Short mmCIF file of C-alpha atoms in Angstrom, two decimals:
data_model
loop_
_atom_site.label_atom_id
_atom_site.label_comp_id
_atom_site.label_asym_id
_atom_site.label_seq_id
_atom_site.Cartn_x
_atom_site.Cartn_y
_atom_site.Cartn_z
CA ASP C 69 -27.81 29.89 -35.83
CA LEU C 70 -27.68 32.90 -37.72
CA MET C 71 -31.53 32.74 -38.53
CA GLU C 72 -32.35 32.33 -34.87
CA HIS C 73 -30.73 35.78 -34.02
CA ILE C 74 -31.96 37.48 -37.46
CA SER C 75 -35.24 36.01 -38.54
CA GLY C 76 -35.41 37.94 -41.87
CA PRO C 77 -35.34 41.36 -43.42
CA ASP C 78 -37.12 43.82 -41.69
CA PHE C 79 -39.01 46.15 -44.19
CA PRO C 80 -39.51 49.96 -43.15
CA THR C 81 -43.43 49.28 -44.74
CA GLY C 82 -43.85 46.19 -42.63
CA GLY C 83 -45.98 43.50 -44.51
CA ILE C 84 -45.45 39.49 -44.08
CA ILE C 85 -42.61 37.66 -45.22
CA MET C 86 -43.74 34.06 -47.00
CA GLY C 87 -41.59 31.10 -45.95
CA ARG C 88 -37.73 31.08 -45.04
CA SER C 89 -36.40 29.30 -48.26
CA GLY C 90 -35.34 32.79 -49.93
CA ILE C 91 -33.78 34.31 -46.84
CA ARG C 92 -31.89 30.99 -46.27
CA ALA C 93 -30.31 31.10 -49.49
CA ALA C 94 -29.61 35.11 -49.21
CA TYR C 95 -27.77 34.24 -45.57
CA ALA C 96 -25.67 31.35 -47.03
CA THR C 97 -24.66 32.81 -50.65
CA GLY C 98 -25.50 36.62 -50.60
CA ARG C 99 -28.28 36.09 -53.38
CA GLY C 100 -32.02 35.20 -52.85
CA LYS C 101 -35.43 36.49 -52.91
CA VAL C 102 -38.12 36.70 -50.44
CA VAL C 103 -41.78 36.83 -51.03
CA VAL C 104 -43.58 39.65 -49.10
CA ARG C 105 -47.48 40.21 -48.89
CA ALA C 106 -49.22 43.11 -47.86
CA ARG C 107 -51.27 42.97 -44.03
CA THR C 108 -54.79 42.41 -44.48
CA GLU C 109 -57.78 42.01 -42.51
CA PHE C 110 -61.56 41.01 -43.11
CA GLU C 111 -64.04 43.24 -41.80
CA GLU C 112 -67.80 42.80 -41.87
CA PHE C 113 -70.21 45.59 -42.57
CA ASN C 114 -74.17 45.57 -43.74
CA LYS C 115 -74.51 42.21 -41.81
CA ASP C 116 -73.89 39.82 -45.01
CA ARG C 117 -70.95 41.52 -46.78
CA VAL C 118 -67.33 41.55 -46.25
CA ARG C 119 -64.59 44.48 -46.98
CA ILE C 120 -61.07 43.87 -47.03
CA ILE C 121 -58.72 46.33 -45.32
CA VAL C 122 -54.99 46.61 -46.37
CA THR C 123 -52.86 48.17 -43.75
CA GLU C 124 -49.30 47.57 -44.73
CA LEU C 125 -47.63 46.98 -48.31
CA PRO C 126 -44.62 45.12 -49.58
CA TYR C 127 -41.73 47.31 -49.64
CA GLN C 128 -41.41 49.63 -52.56
CA VAL C 129 -45.04 49.09 -53.86
CA ASN C 130 -46.66 52.02 -54.96
CA LYS C 131 -50.03 52.72 -53.37
CA ARG C 132 -51.64 54.82 -56.06
CA GLN C 133 -50.19 52.29 -58.78
CA LEU C 134 -51.49 49.59 -57.13
CA ILE C 135 -55.09 51.02 -56.80
CA LYS C 136 -54.98 51.72 -60.26
CA THR C 137 -54.23 48.31 -61.17
CA MET C 138 -56.77 46.63 -58.96
CA ALA C 139 -59.35 49.26 -60.46
CA GLU C 140 -58.20 48.32 -64.14
CA GLN C 141 -58.55 44.54 -63.59
CA VAL C 142 -61.84 45.02 -61.95
CA GLU C 143 -63.49 47.02 -65.12
CA ASP C 144 -61.91 44.21 -67.37
CA LYS C 145 -63.71 41.88 -65.31
CA ARG C 146 -60.46 39.99 -64.30
CA LEU C 147 -61.17 40.58 -60.83
CA GLU C 148 -64.85 39.83 -60.30
CA GLY C 149 -66.66 40.52 -56.90
CA ILE C 150 -65.44 43.89 -56.10
CA SER C 151 -67.89 46.90 -55.64
CA ASP C 152 -65.48 49.81 -54.37
CA ILE C 153 -62.01 50.41 -53.94
CA ARG C 154 -61.01 53.23 -51.72
CA ASP C 155 -57.66 55.00 -50.47
CA GLU C 156 -58.58 56.05 -46.84
CA THR C 157 -54.77 56.47 -45.82
CA ASP C 158 -54.35 59.57 -43.18
CA LYS C 159 -51.17 60.98 -41.48
CA LYS C 160 -51.02 58.05 -39.01
CA SER C 161 -51.26 54.86 -41.05
CA LEU C 162 -52.10 53.43 -44.59
CA LYS C 163 -55.60 52.10 -44.97
CA ILE C 164 -57.09 50.95 -48.35
CA THR C 165 -60.62 49.55 -48.15
CA ILE C 166 -61.73 47.10 -50.96
CA ASP C 167 -65.59 46.48 -50.69
CA LEU C 168 -66.59 42.99 -51.75
CA LYS C 169 -70.19 42.18 -53.25
CA ARG C 170 -72.65 40.20 -51.43
CA GLY C 171 -72.03 36.52 -51.34
CA ILE C 172 -68.39 36.80 -52.37
CA ASP C 173 -65.75 34.33 -50.83
CA ALA C 174 -63.20 36.78 -49.15
CA ASP C 175 -60.45 34.09 -48.73
CA LYS C 176 -60.78 32.84 -52.55
CA LEU C 177 -60.77 36.69 -53.60
CA MET C 178 -57.88 37.40 -51.68
CA GLN C 179 -55.66 34.53 -53.26
CA LYS C 180 -56.39 36.19 -56.64
CA LEU C 181 -55.58 39.53 -55.16
CA TYR C 182 -52.11 37.88 -54.21
CA LYS C 183 -51.79 36.32 -57.63
CA GLN C 184 -52.74 39.25 -60.13
CA THR C 185 -51.90 42.58 -58.24
CA PRO C 186 -48.77 43.76 -56.36
CA LEU C 187 -50.38 42.84 -53.02
CA GLU C 188 -47.93 40.07 -53.14
CA ASP C 189 -44.50 40.86 -54.48
CA SER C 190 -40.86 39.52 -54.17
CA PHE C 191 -37.81 41.42 -53.14
CA SER C 192 -34.47 40.40 -54.30
CA CYS C 193 -31.45 40.19 -52.03
CA ASN C 194 -27.81 40.76 -53.65
CA PHE C 195 -25.11 41.44 -50.94
CA ASN C 196 -22.90 42.98 -53.17
CA VAL C 197 -20.26 44.82 -51.05
CA LEU C 198 -16.58 46.44 -51.83
CA VAL C 199 -14.12 44.62 -49.35
CA ASP C 200 -10.57 46.44 -49.47
CA GLY C 201 -11.61 48.29 -52.60
CA TYR C 202 -12.86 45.05 -54.28
CA PRO C 203 -16.48 43.95 -55.07
CA ARG C 204 -17.35 40.69 -53.74
CA VAL C 205 -20.81 38.97 -52.97
CA TYR C 206 -21.19 37.77 -49.61
CA GLY C 207 -23.59 35.73 -47.01
CA VAL C 208 -24.48 37.28 -43.86
CA LYS C 209 -22.07 35.31 -41.89
CA ASP C 210 -19.17 36.46 -44.21
CA LEU C 211 -20.54 40.03 -43.82
CA LEU C 212 -20.42 39.74 -40.28
CA ILE C 213 -17.12 38.59 -40.10
CA GLU C 214 -16.02 41.24 -42.39
CA TRP C 215 -17.73 43.97 -40.51
CA ILE C 216 -16.49 42.75 -37.05
CA ARG C 217 -12.75 43.23 -38.61
CA PHE C 218 -13.38 46.47 -40.17
CA ARG C 219 -14.96 47.59 -36.85
CA GLY C 220 -12.21 46.21 -34.82
CA ARG C 221 -9.70 48.41 -37.17
CA CYS C 222 -11.94 51.61 -36.26
CA VAL C 223 -11.63 51.06 -32.67
CA PHE C 224 -7.80 50.28 -32.96
CA ARG C 225 -7.22 53.71 -34.57
CA ARG C 226 -9.29 55.36 -32.43
CA VAL C 227 -7.75 54.31 -29.27
CA SER C 228 -4.24 54.86 -30.65
CA PHE C 229 -5.13 58.31 -31.52
CA ASP C 230 -6.62 58.88 -27.94
CA LEU C 231 -3.39 56.84 -26.39
CA GLU C 232 -1.19 59.31 -28.27
CA LYS C 233 -3.04 62.52 -27.12
CA ALA C 234 -3.03 60.95 -23.63
CA LYS C 235 1.12 60.73 -23.95
CA ASN C 236 1.60 64.19 -24.99
CA ARG C 237 -0.56 65.72 -22.82
CA LEU C 238 1.41 63.63 -19.84
CA HIS C 239 4.59 64.76 -21.22
CA LEU C 240 3.64 68.17 -20.75
CA LEU C 241 2.19 67.77 -17.00
CA LYS C 242 5.43 65.71 -16.08
CA GLY C 243 7.49 68.67 -16.97
CA LEU C 244 5.02 70.95 -15.12
CA GLU C 245 5.02 68.95 -12.27
CA LYS C 246 9.07 68.99 -11.91
CA ILE C 247 8.95 72.92 -11.79
CA LEU C 248 5.76 73.25 -9.82
CA LEU C 249 7.48 70.78 -6.77
CA ASP C 250 10.28 73.17 -6.90
CA ILE C 251 8.90 76.55 -7.94
CA ASP C 252 11.44 78.61 -5.93
CA LYS C 253 14.06 77.21 -7.67
CA ALA C 254 12.80 78.04 -11.40
CA ILE C 255 12.26 81.86 -10.16
CA THR C 256 15.94 81.54 -9.06
CA ILE C 257 17.14 80.23 -12.52
CA ILE C 258 14.83 82.93 -14.30
CA ARG C 259 16.01 85.90 -12.12
CA LYS C 260 19.63 84.90 -12.72
CA THR C 261 19.33 84.82 -16.15
CA GLU C 262 20.74 87.98 -18.06
CA GLU C 263 19.26 87.38 -21.66
CA GLU C 264 15.70 86.34 -22.04
CA SER C 265 16.70 84.16 -24.79
CA GLU C 266 18.77 82.14 -22.48
CA VAL C 267 15.75 81.61 -19.90
CA VAL C 268 14.40 77.99 -21.87
CA PRO C 269 17.90 76.70 -21.97
CA ASN C 270 18.53 77.08 -18.52
CA LEU C 271 14.96 75.88 -17.18
CA MET C 272 15.83 72.70 -19.27
CA ILE C 273 19.19 72.42 -18.05
CA GLY C 274 17.90 73.10 -14.39
CA PHE C 275 15.18 70.62 -14.48
CA GLY C 276 16.13 68.02 -17.05
CA ILE C 277 13.20 68.83 -19.13
CA ASP C 278 12.89 69.32 -23.03
CA GLU C 279 11.84 72.43 -24.87
CA ILE C 280 8.28 71.71 -25.63
CA GLN C 281 7.69 71.28 -21.61
CA VAL C 282 9.34 74.33 -20.91
CA GLU C 283 7.59 76.11 -23.38
CA TYR C 284 4.00 74.85 -21.86
CA VAL C 285 5.15 75.79 -18.48
CA ALA C 286 6.19 79.29 -19.66
CA GLU C 287 2.35 79.96 -21.06
CA ILE C 288 1.03 79.19 -17.39
CA LYS C 289 -0.36 82.54 -15.62
CA LEU C 290 1.17 83.55 -12.26
CA ARG C 291 -2.18 83.43 -10.41
CA HIS C 292 -2.53 79.44 -11.29
CA LEU C 293 0.81 79.17 -9.13
CA ASN C 294 -0.96 78.11 -6.09
CA ARG C 295 -1.66 75.07 -4.03
CA GLU C 296 -5.06 74.01 -5.71
CA TYR C 297 -3.79 74.26 -9.19
CA ILE C 298 -0.39 72.25 -8.36
CA LEU C 299 -2.79 69.27 -6.86
CA LYS C 300 -4.98 69.39 -9.53
CA ARG C 301 -2.09 69.14 -12.00
CA LEU C 302 -0.62 66.17 -10.01
CA LYS C 303 -4.20 64.56 -10.12
CA ASP C 304 -4.07 64.92 -13.93
CA ILE C 305 -0.76 62.91 -13.78
CA GLU C 306 -2.46 60.21 -11.99
CA ASN C 307 -5.52 59.78 -14.11
CA LEU C 308 -3.49 60.22 -17.18
CA GLU C 309 -1.30 57.24 -16.29
CA LYS C 310 -4.08 54.82 -15.80
CA SER C 311 -5.86 55.62 -18.81
CA ILE C 312 -2.62 55.29 -20.99
CA ALA C 313 -2.18 51.99 -19.14
CA GLU C 314 -5.72 50.99 -19.84
CA MET C 315 -5.62 52.08 -23.40
CA GLU C 316 -2.31 50.19 -24.09
CA GLU C 317 -4.08 46.77 -22.43
CA ILE C 318 -6.95 47.16 -25.13
CA LEU C 319 -4.17 47.70 -28.17
CA SER C 320 -2.83 44.62 -27.03
CA SER C 321 -6.05 42.65 -26.52
CA LYS C 322 -8.60 41.21 -29.58
CA ALA C 323 -11.18 40.53 -26.86
CA LYS C 324 -11.20 44.01 -25.16
CA ILE C 325 -11.70 45.39 -28.52
CA ARG C 326 -14.40 43.29 -29.16
CA LYS C 327 -16.04 43.96 -25.72
CA ILE C 328 -15.84 47.55 -26.85
CA ILE C 329 -17.51 46.73 -30.27
CA ILE C 330 -20.25 44.93 -28.21
CA ALA C 331 -20.75 47.75 -25.73
CA GLU C 332 -20.96 50.21 -28.62
CA LEU C 333 -23.65 48.02 -30.23
CA ASN C 334 -25.68 47.72 -27.05
CA ASP C 335 -25.70 51.73 -27.24
CA VAL C 336 -27.01 51.78 -30.56
CA ILE C 337 -29.62 49.23 -29.49
CA LYS C 338 -30.94 51.47 -26.77
CA LYS C 339 -30.76 54.62 -29.20
CA TYR C 340 -32.30 53.35 -32.00
CA GLY C 341 -33.56 49.82 -31.41
CA LYS C 342 -37.27 49.35 -32.65
CA GLU C 343 -39.96 46.47 -32.74
CA ARG C 344 -39.69 44.42 -36.03
CA LYS C 345 -42.33 45.71 -38.41
CA THR C 346 -42.35 42.96 -41.07
CA ASN C 347 -43.58 39.39 -39.85
CA LEU C 348 -42.68 36.13 -40.95
CA LEU C 349 -44.68 33.08 -41.87
CA TYR C 350 -43.11 29.71 -42.08
CA VAL C 351 -44.12 27.37 -45.04
CA SER C 352 -46.42 25.07 -42.69
CA GLU C 353 -48.34 28.17 -41.27
CA ILE C 354 -49.16 29.18 -45.07
CA ASP C 355 -52.73 28.46 -45.52
CA GLU C 356 -52.94 28.25 -49.73
CA GLU C 357 -56.25 27.95 -51.27
CA SER C 358 -55.95 26.99 -54.91
CA ALA C 359 -58.00 29.86 -56.78
CA GLU C 360 -60.51 27.75 -58.60
CA GLU C 361 -61.41 29.38 -61.78
CA GLU C 362 -65.05 30.49 -61.87
CA ILE C 363 -67.15 29.41 -64.63
CA PRO C 364 -69.82 31.46 -65.64
CA ASP C 365 -73.62 29.88 -65.57
CA TYR C 366 -75.34 30.64 -68.57
CA PRO C 367 -77.36 28.69 -71.27
CA VAL C 368 -75.20 26.66 -73.93
CA ASN C 369 -76.40 25.39 -77.51
CA LEU C 370 -74.39 22.17 -78.69
CA PHE C 371 -74.44 21.53 -82.41
CA PHE C 372 -73.36 18.07 -83.79
CA THR C 373 -73.68 17.68 -87.55
CA LYS C 374 -74.42 14.60 -89.42
CA ASP C 375 -70.73 15.06 -91.12
CA GLY C 376 -69.57 14.65 -87.66
CA TYR C 377 -68.51 18.39 -86.60
CA PHE C 378 -69.22 19.77 -83.21
CA LYS C 379 -69.59 23.06 -82.32
#
């Protein structure tokens, strides 16, 4: 099921993954090896000649080193049939051009290039991760389960933090509400209090609120004691109570925490989602031509002596 949704690794340099056996092993056990080929195309020129255009390389293959390797093999005659290799890469895209000599079979030469150069390379998967401070090697299913568990804890802690802040804010507004609804009483208490140090205790007794609430009210400026301000604060209380109820419901439900994780992942997809760069070929689609050893054609003299030696 996982392989239907996650078809294989997607390398930033593109390329083509050959077969799924390595992917399946990595998904199941956390270890595996995938074979990646460069993306190439053939182009005809001068009517009867062909060139190979390389537009994507396997991940972590160095372009300069690749060209150097091919050039050395051409010089040593380990690769025959190539007349020129050029790096035509620009700011927009990668492009390596390989001109073939007249009459060369491009498909057969391509198989040699895959076999003898980094145009085909392997990438090892090793999903070694730290879980609760201990190293583990997990397959993709276990990795996902562990990540969901971790992410669930993150969401739980975040909602708990927001809930605590909301409750503290509500506590202050509840004290403000009691005083704002009977502001004349508050003014009377303040006027009748002889010493400044007694104002807070007297308000606490008069309205049944605590010191934190009174200190919060005391910081409010006189110009805010109008009808509009009072209505806004009462509306804030209503909204906070609603938010607190929702957050408490989230903390008591794993399903709601999962919904938050899904919603956040959908936001990530919208913001950062991109089309796959790396294609995947199934084994049945891979057309492997065995690279036959080309035997040079030249005159040969055979010697068979009277003593039975052959040379």
